Amino acid sequence: MHLTVEDALTVYPLSEGKLAAGKKGIFRTISSINLMDAPDVINWMKEGELLLTTAYAIRDSPEEFVNLLQKLNERGASGLGIKLGRYWAEIPEIALVEADRLGFPLIELPFEFTFSEQITALFQSEFQRDTRRLNELLETQKKLVDFAMQADEYTNYFQSITSILGRPVAIVTSEGQTLYNVTHCSEMELLSDWPWHQDNRFYKAANNLLYRVPLLKNGKSYGYLLVQTENLLEVHDMEGIFHQAAVILSYHLEVIRNQETSAADSRLGATMERYLKGNASRKTVLEFAEALGSTFWSTPYVCMILSSTGADAWDHESQRRRLREIQDKLQDHPKTSSLESHHFYVMNRVYSLFPIPEEEAKERRQYENSARLYTDMMHAWDHGAGARTCFISKVRMGMEEFIDGFRECGEAERISTELGLSEPVVMFADLEFIYLFKHIPQEVMFRYCSYLFRPLLDKDEEYASEMMHTLEAYFANNGQVNETARELFIHRNTVLYRLEKISGLLNLDLKNTDHLLLLKLGLMFKHLMPTDK
């Protein structure tokens, strides 16, 4: 029960009685009702209880009545109701004075009604009140659902949510920027204890009680909903409604942020295209890149270009739809849903920026796994568009390395086209030396390979081919014998045996870094030369 003494006095038949004293305490809340005339009644009283009595236990001593009032007040009782006419004709003046002094409600109960009738009436009133309250909550919830279904990009979300909740609210972003505030607090008062934890809690600002709900979606924080409230009990009833409103606002703020990001991405894409055509400076590109936000540029990332096919979209609406599909795909994946990525079209081709976790960026094998996760998702998104290749830069850091990253993607595409590579993923790191040595004459490369591999190539053709294949796999797997064996489907001891034979034939030590460099150059030159050579 959560009626106040004032509310109880409006309920028939208790309304036929009257408040005899203790008017200052009429806002005390009645949590339950106790009915007792035993002398030790005080030992059974609890906080918030309303005691109904005939005053039998104190009929002969007004002083005992005063003592009872004091003890009830100490226990936190909500009030005392006395039925006059049987043992007392009126309440002693000494008790009235003490009740007023304590601010403890003293009620004259109507004689003609039984205690049970009055208790039943109070409980029925509470039940009806709770039913009305529940209906109001359901109606508010229905309004929120209807609003969520009907709202569009032109809807004023903040004002609409405020109207539905019927309480002053404020919206604060995760960066501490106040987007909306109709509470009784200023922006400075709202953010007095910033930064905040991402949990639900009460807090006071300028003597106003506020309930704070974090705005979360897919593990990402978009800010906080602050609802100004009168008391804790109100929030207890409305907590579910506040959280439902927070879900709607989280979706809205995510849409806003995505729209802002898409707009920034689109402007950067257009500037990149002008730069590639010679109509914009590097400085201009970096200025537009800065609009993506400092948060992204503070973490490692890779650049990616998706090769074009005849199915590529040329109109802007189709391109926007495809970019939204990419973002949705990334949002749905548990490993990428909380990461910020950027996608835009340049010369009708998809360019992308993907973050790489700090701990993975230092180890090439780990960052390659993350990069391949992105490419797998891009291929899954782009099914039916024909064979695609993703060209990926080295790990980059900071806005200044952005253009260099995309140049690496372009070089990876050019070199792979010249070499006739058909892998779905081509990483510039794999072709970096080829990029550096592209100006070396082929005749020079041919003479170098002939000199280096002649002892091996003079052997039986099948034997030489098998050994060269093993050597290439060994280098492709960064000298990892187990990985090489797994790729070739042979035992690791077989790999070790072949490497020993190769080392002996070529008179090179595979543990010597200078010799390894000679072999690496030879294998790169071999790939750069035409097949007939």
Coordinates of C-alpha atoms in Angstrom, one line a residue:
M1 CA 0.0 0.0 0.0
H2 CA 1.3 3.5 -0.9
L3 CA -1.5 5.8 0.2
T4 CA -0.7 8.9 2.2
V5 CA -2.7 9.8 5.3
E6 CA -4.3 12.6 3.3
D7 CA -5.3 10.2 0.6
A8 CA -6.8 7.8 3.1
L9 CA -9.0 10.5 4.6
T10 CA -10.7 10.9 1.3
V11 CA -11.7 7.2 1.1
Y12 CA -15.2 6.4 2.3
P13 CA -16.1 5.5 5.1
L14 CA -12.8 6.8 6.6
S15 CA -13.7 10.1 5.1
E16 CA -16.6 10.3 7.7
G17 CA -13.9 10.7 10.4
K18 CA -11.6 13.6 10.8
L19 CA -8.0 14.6 11.4
A20 CA -7.9 15.6 15.0
A21 CA -4.3 16.6 15.3
G22 CA -0.8 16.2 13.6
K23 CA -1.7 18.0 10.4
K24 CA 2.0 18.4 9.4
G25 CA 2.3 14.6 9.0
I26 CA -0.6 14.1 6.6
F27 CA 1.9 13.3 3.8
R28 CA 3.2 10.2 5.6
T29 CA 2.8 7.1 3.5
I30 CA 0.7 4.2 4.8
S31 CA 2.5 0.9 3.9
S32 CA 0.1 -1.3 5.9
I33 CA -2.6 -1.3 8.6
N34 CA -2.3 -2.8 12.1
L35 CA -5.3 -3.4 14.4
M36 CA -4.5 -3.9 18.1
D37 CA -5.6 -3.0 21.6
A38 CA -2.9 -4.9 23.6
P39 CA -0.8 -2.9 26.1
D40 CA 2.4 -4.0 24.3
V41 CA 1.2 -3.0 20.9
I42 CA 4.3 -0.9 20.2
N43 CA 6.5 -4.0 20.2
W44 CA 4.6 -5.2 17.0
M45 CA 4.5 -1.9 15.1
K46 CA 6.5 -1.4 11.9
E47 CA 7.5 1.6 9.9
G48 CA 4.7 3.0 7.8
E49 CA 1.9 1.2 9.6
L50 CA -1.3 2.9 10.5
L51 CA -2.6 1.7 13.9
L52 CA -6.4 1.5 14.5
T53 CA -7.5 1.2 18.1
T54 CA -10.4 1.6 20.5
A55 CA -8.0 3.0 23.1
Y56 CA -8.9 0.2 25.5
A57 CA -5.3 -0.3 26.6
I58 CA -4.8 3.4 27.5
R59 CA -8.4 4.2 28.6
D60 CA -7.4 5.1 32.1
S61 CA -4.2 7.1 31.4
P62 CA -3.9 10.1 29.0
E63 CA -0.1 10.0 29.9
E64 CA 0.1 6.5 28.5
F65 CA -1.6 7.8 25.3
V66 CA 1.1 10.5 25.0
N67 CA 3.8 7.9 25.6
L68 CA 2.2 5.7 22.9
L69 CA 2.2 8.6 20.4
Q70 CA 5.9 9.2 21.1
K71 CA 6.9 5.6 20.6
L72 CA 4.8 5.2 17.4
N73 CA 6.5 8.3 16.0
E74 CA 9.9 6.9 16.9
R75 CA 9.0 3.6 15.1
G76 CA 8.1 5.6 11.9
A77 CA 4.4 4.8 12.0
S78 CA 2.2 6.7 9.6
G79 CA -0.6 7.6 12.1
L80 CA -3.0 6.5 14.8
G81 CA -6.8 6.1 14.3
I82 CA -9.0 6.0 17.4
K83 CA -12.7 5.0 17.5
L84 CA -14.3 7.2 20.1
G85 CA -17.6 6.6 21.9
R86 CA -16.8 3.4 23.7
Y87 CA -14.0 4.0 26.1
W88 CA -13.3 7.7 25.4
A89 CA -15.8 10.3 24.5
E90 CA -13.1 12.6 23.2
I91 CA -9.3 12.7 22.7
P92 CA -7.5 14.2 25.7
E93 CA -6.1 17.7 25.1
I94 CA -2.7 16.6 26.2
A95 CA -2.6 14.0 23.4
L96 CA -3.8 16.5 20.8
V97 CA -1.0 18.9 21.7
E98 CA 1.6 16.2 21.6
A99 CA 0.4 14.9 18.2
D100 CA 0.6 18.5 16.8
R101 CA 4.1 18.9 18.3
L102 CA 5.3 15.6 16.7
G103 CA 3.5 16.2 13.4
F104 CA 2.0 12.7 14.0
P105 CA -1.5 12.3 12.4
L106 CA -4.2 11.5 15.0
I107 CA -7.5 10.5 13.4
E108 CA -11.0 10.3 14.9
L109 CA -12.5 7.2 13.2
P110 CA -16.3 7.1 12.5
F111 CA -18.0 5.1 15.2
E112 CA -20.8 3.6 13.1
F113 CA -18.3 1.7 10.8
T114 CA -16.3 -1.4 11.8
F115 CA -12.6 -1.6 11.5
S116 CA -12.9 -4.2 8.8
E117 CA -15.1 -2.0 6.7
Q118 CA -12.6 0.8 6.9
I119 CA -9.6 -1.4 6.2
T120 CA -11.3 -3.1 3.3
A121 CA -12.2 0.3 1.8
L122 CA -8.6 1.4 2.0
F123 CA -7.3 -1.7 0.3
Q124 CA -10.0 -1.4 -2.4
S125 CA -9.0 2.2 -3.0
E126 CA -5.3 1.1 -3.3
F127 CA -6.3 -1.6 -5.7
Q128 CA -8.3 0.7 -7.9
R129 CA -5.4 3.3 -7.8
D130 CA -2.9 0.6 -8.8
T131 CA -5.2 -0.5 -11.7
R132 CA -5.5 3.0 -12.9
R133 CA -1.8 3.4 -12.7
L134 CA -1.2 0.2 -14.6
N135 CA -3.6 1.3 -17.3
E136 CA -1.8 4.6 -17.6
L137 CA 1.6 2.8 -17.9
L138 CA 0.2 0.5 -20.6
E139 CA -1.2 3.5 -22.4
T140 CA 2.2 5.3 -22.2
Q141 CA 3.9 2.1 -23.5
K142 CA 1.4 1.9 -26.4
K143 CA 2.2 5.5 -27.3
L144 CA 5.9 4.7 -27.3
V145 CA 5.4 1.7 -29.5
D146 CA 3.1 3.6 -31.9
F147 CA 5.7 6.4 -32.0
A148 CA 8.5 4.0 -32.8
M149 CA 6.5 2.5 -35.7
Q150 CA 5.5 5.8 -37.2
A151 CA 8.4 8.1 -36.7
D152 CA 10.6 9.0 -39.7
E153 CA 13.6 11.2 -40.4
Y154 CA 11.5 14.4 -40.1
T155 CA 10.1 13.5 -36.6
N156 CA 11.3 15.6 -33.7
Y157 CA 12.2 12.6 -31.5
F158 CA 13.2 14.5 -28.4
Q159 CA 10.0 16.6 -28.1
S160 CA 7.8 13.6 -28.9
I161 CA 9.5 11.5 -26.2
T162 CA 9.1 14.3 -23.7
S163 CA 5.4 14.7 -24.5
I164 CA 4.8 10.9 -24.2
L165 CA 6.6 10.5 -20.9
G166 CA 5.0 13.7 -19.5
R167 CA 8.2 14.6 -17.6
P168 CA 11.1 17.0 -18.3
V169 CA 13.9 15.2 -20.0
A170 CA 17.4 15.9 -21.3
I171 CA 19.6 14.1 -23.9
V172 CA 23.4 14.1 -23.5
T173 CA 25.8 12.5 -26.0
S174 CA 28.5 10.1 -24.9
E175 CA 31.0 13.0 -25.5
G176 CA 29.1 15.1 -22.9
Q177 CA 27.3 17.4 -25.4
T178 CA 23.8 18.3 -24.4
L179 CA 21.5 17.8 -27.4
Y180 CA 18.2 18.6 -25.6
N181 CA 17.2 19.9 -22.2
V182 CA 13.8 20.9 -20.8
T183 CA 14.6 20.0 -17.2
H184 CA 14.9 22.6 -14.4
C185 CA 18.7 22.3 -14.6
S186 CA 21.2 24.2 -16.7
E187 CA 23.7 22.3 -18.9
M188 CA 26.4 23.0 -16.4
E189 CA 24.3 21.6 -13.6
L190 CA 23.4 18.5 -15.5
L191 CA 27.1 17.7 -16.2
S192 CA 28.4 18.6 -12.8
D193 CA 29.8 15.1 -12.1
W194 CA 30.8 14.2 -15.7
P195 CA 32.0 11.7 -16.9
W196 CA 29.3 9.2 -16.0
H197 CA 29.3 5.4 -15.7
Q198 CA 27.1 3.5 -18.1
D199 CA 24.6 2.4 -15.6
N200 CA 21.1 3.3 -14.4
R201 CA 21.1 5.6 -11.4
F202 CA 19.6 8.5 -9.6
Y203 CA 21.5 11.7 -9.0
K204 CA 20.8 15.2 -7.9
A205 CA 21.5 18.3 -9.9
A206 CA 20.6 21.7 -8.4
N207 CA 18.2 20.1 -6.0
N208 CA 16.4 18.3 -8.8
L209 CA 16.1 14.5 -8.7
L210 CA 17.1 12.9 -12.1
Y211 CA 17.0 9.3 -13.3
R212 CA 19.8 8.5 -15.8
V213 CA 19.6 5.7 -18.4
P214 CA 22.5 5.0 -20.8
L215 CA 21.6 4.9 -24.5
L216 CA 23.2 1.7 -25.8
K217 CA 22.9 -0.2 -29.0
N218 CA 25.0 -3.2 -30.2
G219 CA 27.4 -2.5 -27.3
K220 CA 28.0 1.1 -28.4
S221 CA 27.2 4.1 -26.2
Y222 CA 25.3 7.0 -27.9
G223 CA 24.7 9.0 -24.7
Y224 CA 22.2 9.2 -21.8
L225 CA 18.5 9.9 -21.3
L226 CA 17.9 12.0 -18.1
V227 CA 14.4 12.1 -16.7
Q228 CA 13.5 14.6 -14.0
T229 CA 11.2 13.0 -11.4
E230 CA 9.5 14.0 -8.2
N231 CA 10.3 10.9 -6.1
L232 CA 11.9 7.4 -6.1
L233 CA 8.5 5.7 -6.1
E234 CA 7.5 7.3 -9.4
V235 CA 10.7 5.9 -11.1
H236 CA 10.0 2.5 -9.7
D237 CA 6.6 2.5 -11.5
M238 CA 8.0 4.1 -14.7
E239 CA 11.4 2.4 -14.9
G240 CA 10.4 0.0 -17.7
I241 CA 8.9 2.9 -19.7
F242 CA 12.1 5.0 -19.3
H243 CA 14.1 2.1 -20.6
Q244 CA 11.8 1.6 -23.6
A245 CA 12.2 5.3 -24.4
A246 CA 16.0 4.9 -24.2
V247 CA 15.9 2.1 -26.7
I248 CA 14.0 4.3 -29.2
L249 CA 16.4 7.2 -28.6
S250 CA 19.4 4.9 -29.1
Y251 CA 18.1 3.8 -32.4
H252 CA 17.5 7.4 -33.4
L253 CA 20.9 8.6 -32.3
E254 CA 22.5 5.7 -34.2
V255 CA 20.7 6.8 -37.3
I256 CA 21.8 10.4 -36.8
R257 CA 25.4 9.4 -36.3
N258 CA 25.3 7.1 -39.3
Q259 CA 23.8 9.8 -41.5
E260 CA 26.5 12.2 -40.3
T261 CA 29.2 9.6 -41.0
S262 CA 27.8 8.8 -44.4
A263 CA 27.7 12.5 -45.3
A264 CA 31.3 12.9 -44.2
D265 CA 32.3 9.7 -46.1
S266 CA 30.5 10.9 -49.2
R267 CA 32.3 14.3 -49.1
L268 CA 35.7 12.6 -48.6
G269 CA 35.0 10.2 -51.5
A270 CA 34.1 13.1 -53.8
T271 CA 37.3 15.0 -52.8
M272 CA 39.4 11.8 -53.3
E273 CA 38.1 11.5 -56.8
R274 CA 39.0 15.2 -57.5
Y275 CA 42.4 14.6 -56.1
L276 CA 43.0 11.5 -58.3
K277 CA 42.0 13.6 -61.3
G278 CA 44.4 16.4 -60.3
N279 CA 41.7 18.8 -59.3
A280 CA 42.3 18.9 -55.5
S281 CA 45.3 19.1 -53.3
R282 CA 46.5 16.6 -50.8
K283 CA 45.8 19.2 -48.1
T284 CA 42.2 19.5 -49.2
V285 CA 41.8 15.7 -49.0
L286 CA 43.2 15.6 -45.5
E287 CA 40.9 18.4 -44.4
F288 CA 37.9 16.4 -45.5
A289 CA 39.4 13.2 -43.9
E290 CA 39.5 15.1 -40.6
A291 CA 35.7 15.3 -40.7
L292 CA 35.6 11.5 -40.0
G293 CA 36.6 12.3 -36.4
S294 CA 39.8 12.1 -34.3
T295 CA 38.7 8.9 -32.7
F296 CA 39.1 6.9 -35.9
W297 CA 42.5 8.3 -36.8
S298 CA 43.9 7.5 -33.3
T299 CA 43.8 3.8 -33.9
P300 CA 45.5 1.6 -36.5
Y301 CA 43.6 0.9 -39.7
V302 CA 43.9 -0.5 -43.2
C303 CA 42.6 0.8 -46.5
M304 CA 40.8 -1.4 -49.0
I305 CA 39.7 -1.1 -52.6
L306 CA 37.1 -3.5 -54.0
S307 CA 37.8 -4.4 -57.7
S308 CA 35.1 -3.3 -60.1
T309 CA 32.7 -5.5 -62.2
G310 CA 30.1 -4.8 -64.7
A311 CA 27.5 -5.0 -62.0
D312 CA 28.7 -1.9 -60.2
A313 CA 26.2 0.9 -59.6
W314 CA 26.6 4.2 -61.4
D315 CA 23.7 6.2 -59.9
H316 CA 24.1 7.8 -56.5
E317 CA 21.0 6.2 -55.0
S318 CA 22.2 2.7 -55.7
Q319 CA 25.6 3.5 -54.3
R320 CA 24.1 4.8 -51.1
R321 CA 22.0 1.7 -50.8
R322 CA 25.0 -0.5 -51.3
L323 CA 27.0 1.4 -48.7
R324 CA 24.1 1.0 -46.2
E325 CA 24.1 -2.7 -46.9
I326 CA 27.9 -2.9 -46.1
Q327 CA 27.3 -1.0 -42.8
D328 CA 24.4 -3.3 -41.9
K329 CA 26.4 -6.4 -42.6
L330 CA 29.2 -5.1 -40.3
Q331 CA 26.8 -4.1 -37.6
D332 CA 25.3 -7.6 -37.6
H333 CA 28.6 -9.4 -37.1
P334 CA 29.7 -9.7 -33.4
K335 CA 33.4 -9.0 -34.2
T336 CA 32.7 -5.8 -36.1
S337 CA 29.5 -4.4 -34.6
S338 CA 31.2 -2.1 -32.1
L339 CA 34.0 -0.9 -34.5
E340 CA 33.8 2.2 -36.6
S341 CA 34.5 1.9 -40.3
H342 CA 34.1 4.2 -43.3
H343 CA 33.0 3.4 -46.9
F344 CA 32.6 5.6 -49.9
Y345 CA 32.7 5.5 -53.7
V346 CA 35.5 6.9 -55.8
M347 CA 35.2 6.7 -59.5
N348 CA 32.3 4.2 -59.0
R349 CA 34.4 1.9 -56.9
V350 CA 34.0 1.1 -53.2
Y351 CA 36.8 2.4 -51.0
S352 CA 36.9 1.4 -47.3
L353 CA 38.7 2.2 -44.1
F354 CA 38.7 -0.6 -41.5
P355 CA 40.1 -0.3 -37.9
I356 CA 42.6 -2.9 -36.7
P357 CA 42.8 -3.6 -32.9
E358 CA 46.0 -2.1 -31.4
E359 CA 47.2 -5.5 -30.1
E360 CA 46.8 -7.1 -33.6
A361 CA 48.4 -4.3 -35.6
K362 CA 51.9 -5.2 -34.4
E363 CA 51.7 -8.8 -35.6
R364 CA 51.2 -9.2 -39.3
R365 CA 49.6 -12.6 -39.1
Q366 CA 47.0 -11.3 -36.6
Y367 CA 46.2 -8.1 -38.6
E368 CA 45.9 -10.2 -41.8
N369 CA 43.2 -12.3 -40.0
S370 CA 41.3 -9.2 -39.2
A371 CA 41.7 -7.9 -42.7
R372 CA 40.5 -11.2 -44.2
L373 CA 37.4 -11.1 -41.9
Y374 CA 36.4 -7.8 -43.5
T375 CA 37.0 -9.1 -47.0
D376 CA 35.0 -12.3 -46.3
M377 CA 32.1 -10.1 -45.3
M378 CA 32.5 -7.9 -48.3
H379 CA 32.4 -10.9 -50.6
A380 CA 29.3 -12.2 -48.7
W381 CA 27.6 -8.9 -49.1
D382 CA 28.5 -8.7 -52.8
H383 CA 27.3 -12.1 -53.9
G384 CA 26.1 -12.3 -57.4
A385 CA 28.2 -9.3 -58.6
G386 CA 30.9 -11.5 -60.2
A387 CA 34.4 -12.3 -59.1
R388 CA 35.8 -9.6 -56.8
T389 CA 39.2 -9.0 -55.4
C390 CA 39.9 -6.9 -52.3
F391 CA 43.2 -5.0 -52.4
I392 CA 44.4 -4.1 -48.9
S393 CA 47.1 -1.7 -47.7
K394 CA 49.6 -2.1 -44.9
V395 CA 48.5 -1.1 -41.4
R396 CA 48.4 2.7 -41.3
M397 CA 48.1 5.2 -38.4
G398 CA 46.8 8.8 -38.4
M399 CA 45.1 10.9 -41.0
E400 CA 48.4 11.8 -42.8
E401 CA 48.9 8.2 -43.9
F402 CA 45.4 7.9 -45.4
I403 CA 46.4 8.8 -49.0
D404 CA 49.5 6.6 -48.8
G405 CA 47.3 3.7 -47.8
F406 CA 45.1 4.0 -50.8
R407 CA 48.1 4.4 -53.1
E408 CA 49.2 1.0 -51.8
C409 CA 45.8 -0.5 -52.6
G410 CA 46.1 0.9 -56.2
E411 CA 49.6 -0.5 -56.6
A412 CA 48.5 -3.9 -55.2
E413 CA 45.8 -4.0 -57.9
R414 CA 48.2 -2.9 -60.7
I415 CA 50.9 -5.4 -59.8
S416 CA 48.4 -8.3 -59.3
T417 CA 46.9 -7.5 -62.7
E418 CA 50.4 -7.6 -64.3
L419 CA 51.2 -10.9 -62.6
G420 CA 47.8 -12.4 -63.4
L421 CA 47.0 -13.1 -59.7
S422 CA 43.4 -14.3 -59.1
E423 CA 43.2 -14.5 -55.3
P424 CA 40.2 -12.9 -53.6
V425 CA 42.5 -11.0 -51.3
V426 CA 45.7 -9.2 -52.3
M427 CA 47.7 -7.5 -49.6
F428 CA 50.2 -4.8 -50.5
A429 CA 52.5 -6.2 -47.9
D430 CA 52.9 -9.3 -50.0
L431 CA 53.8 -7.2 -53.1
E432 CA 55.8 -4.5 -51.4
F433 CA 59.2 -5.6 -52.7
I434 CA 57.8 -6.2 -56.1
Y435 CA 56.6 -2.5 -56.0
L436 CA 60.1 -1.4 -55.1
F437 CA 61.8 -3.5 -57.8
K438 CA 59.4 -2.9 -60.6
H439 CA 61.9 -0.7 -62.6
I440 CA 64.6 -3.4 -62.7
P441 CA 65.0 -4.6 -66.3
Q442 CA 63.7 -8.2 -66.8
E443 CA 67.0 -9.2 -68.4
V444 CA 68.8 -8.4 -65.1
M445 CA 66.2 -10.3 -63.1
F446 CA 66.5 -13.3 -65.5
R447 CA 70.3 -13.4 -65.1
Y448 CA 70.0 -13.2 -61.3
C449 CA 67.5 -16.1 -61.1
S450 CA 69.6 -18.2 -63.5
Y451 CA 72.7 -17.7 -61.4
L452 CA 70.8 -18.3 -58.1
F453 CA 68.7 -21.3 -59.0
R454 CA 70.8 -23.0 -61.8
P455 CA 72.0 -25.9 -59.5
L456 CA 68.4 -26.8 -58.7
L457 CA 66.9 -26.2 -62.2
D458 CA 69.6 -28.5 -63.7
K459 CA 68.0 -31.4 -61.9
D460 CA 65.1 -33.5 -63.2
E461 CA 62.2 -31.2 -64.1
E462 CA 59.7 -32.9 -61.8
Y463 CA 62.2 -32.8 -58.9
A464 CA 63.1 -29.2 -59.5
S465 CA 59.4 -28.2 -59.7
E466 CA 58.7 -29.9 -56.4
M467 CA 61.6 -28.3 -54.7
M468 CA 60.8 -24.8 -56.0
H469 CA 57.2 -25.2 -54.9
T470 CA 58.3 -26.2 -51.4
L471 CA 60.7 -23.2 -51.2
E472 CA 58.0 -20.8 -52.3
A473 CA 55.5 -22.2 -49.7
Y474 CA 58.2 -22.0 -47.0
F475 CA 58.7 -18.3 -47.7
A476 CA 54.9 -17.6 -48.1
N477 CA 54.4 -19.0 -44.6
N478 CA 57.2 -16.9 -43.1
G479 CA 59.5 -19.8 -42.4
Q480 CA 56.9 -21.7 -40.4
V481 CA 57.6 -25.4 -41.1
N482 CA 54.3 -26.7 -39.7
E483 CA 52.3 -24.2 -41.7
T484 CA 54.3 -25.1 -44.9
A485 CA 53.6 -28.8 -44.3
R486 CA 49.9 -28.1 -43.8
E487 CA 49.7 -26.1 -47.1
L488 CA 51.6 -28.8 -49.1
F489 CA 49.8 -31.7 -47.3
I490 CA 53.0 -33.4 -46.4
H491 CA 54.8 -34.3 -43.1
R492 CA 56.9 -31.6 -41.4
N493 CA 59.9 -33.9 -41.6
T494 CA 59.5 -34.1 -45.4
V495 CA 59.6 -30.3 -45.5
L496 CA 62.8 -30.2 -43.4
Y497 CA 64.3 -32.9 -45.7
R498 CA 63.5 -30.9 -48.8
L499 CA 64.8 -27.6 -47.3
E500 CA 68.1 -29.4 -46.4
K501 CA 68.5 -30.6 -50.0
I502 CA 67.7 -27.2 -51.4
S503 CA 70.2 -25.6 -49.0
G504 CA 72.9 -28.0 -50.1
L505 CA 72.2 -27.7 -53.9
L506 CA 72.2 -23.9 -53.8
N507 CA 75.0 -23.6 -51.2
L508 CA 72.9 -21.3 -49.1
D509 CA 72.1 -21.5 -45.3
L510 CA 68.4 -20.9 -44.6
K511 CA 69.3 -19.7 -41.1
N512 CA 71.5 -16.9 -42.5
T513 CA 69.5 -13.7 -43.0
D514 CA 71.7 -12.6 -46.0
H515 CA 71.1 -15.9 -47.7
L516 CA 67.4 -15.6 -47.0
L517 CA 67.3 -12.2 -48.6
L518 CA 69.0 -13.6 -51.7
L519 CA 66.3 -16.3 -52.0
K520 CA 63.5 -13.8 -51.4
L521 CA 64.7 -11.6 -54.2
G522 CA 65.1 -14.5 -56.5
L523 CA 61.5 -15.7 -55.8
M524 CA 60.1 -12.2 -56.4
F525 CA 62.0 -11.8 -59.6
K526 CA 60.7 -15.2 -60.7
H527 CA 57.1 -14.0 -60.2
L528 CA 57.8 -10.7 -62.0
M529 CA 59.1 -12.3 -65.2
P530 CA 56.9 -13.7 -68.0
T531 CA 56.1 -17.4 -67.7
D532 CA 58.2 -18.4 -70.8
K533 CA 61.4 -17.1 -69.2

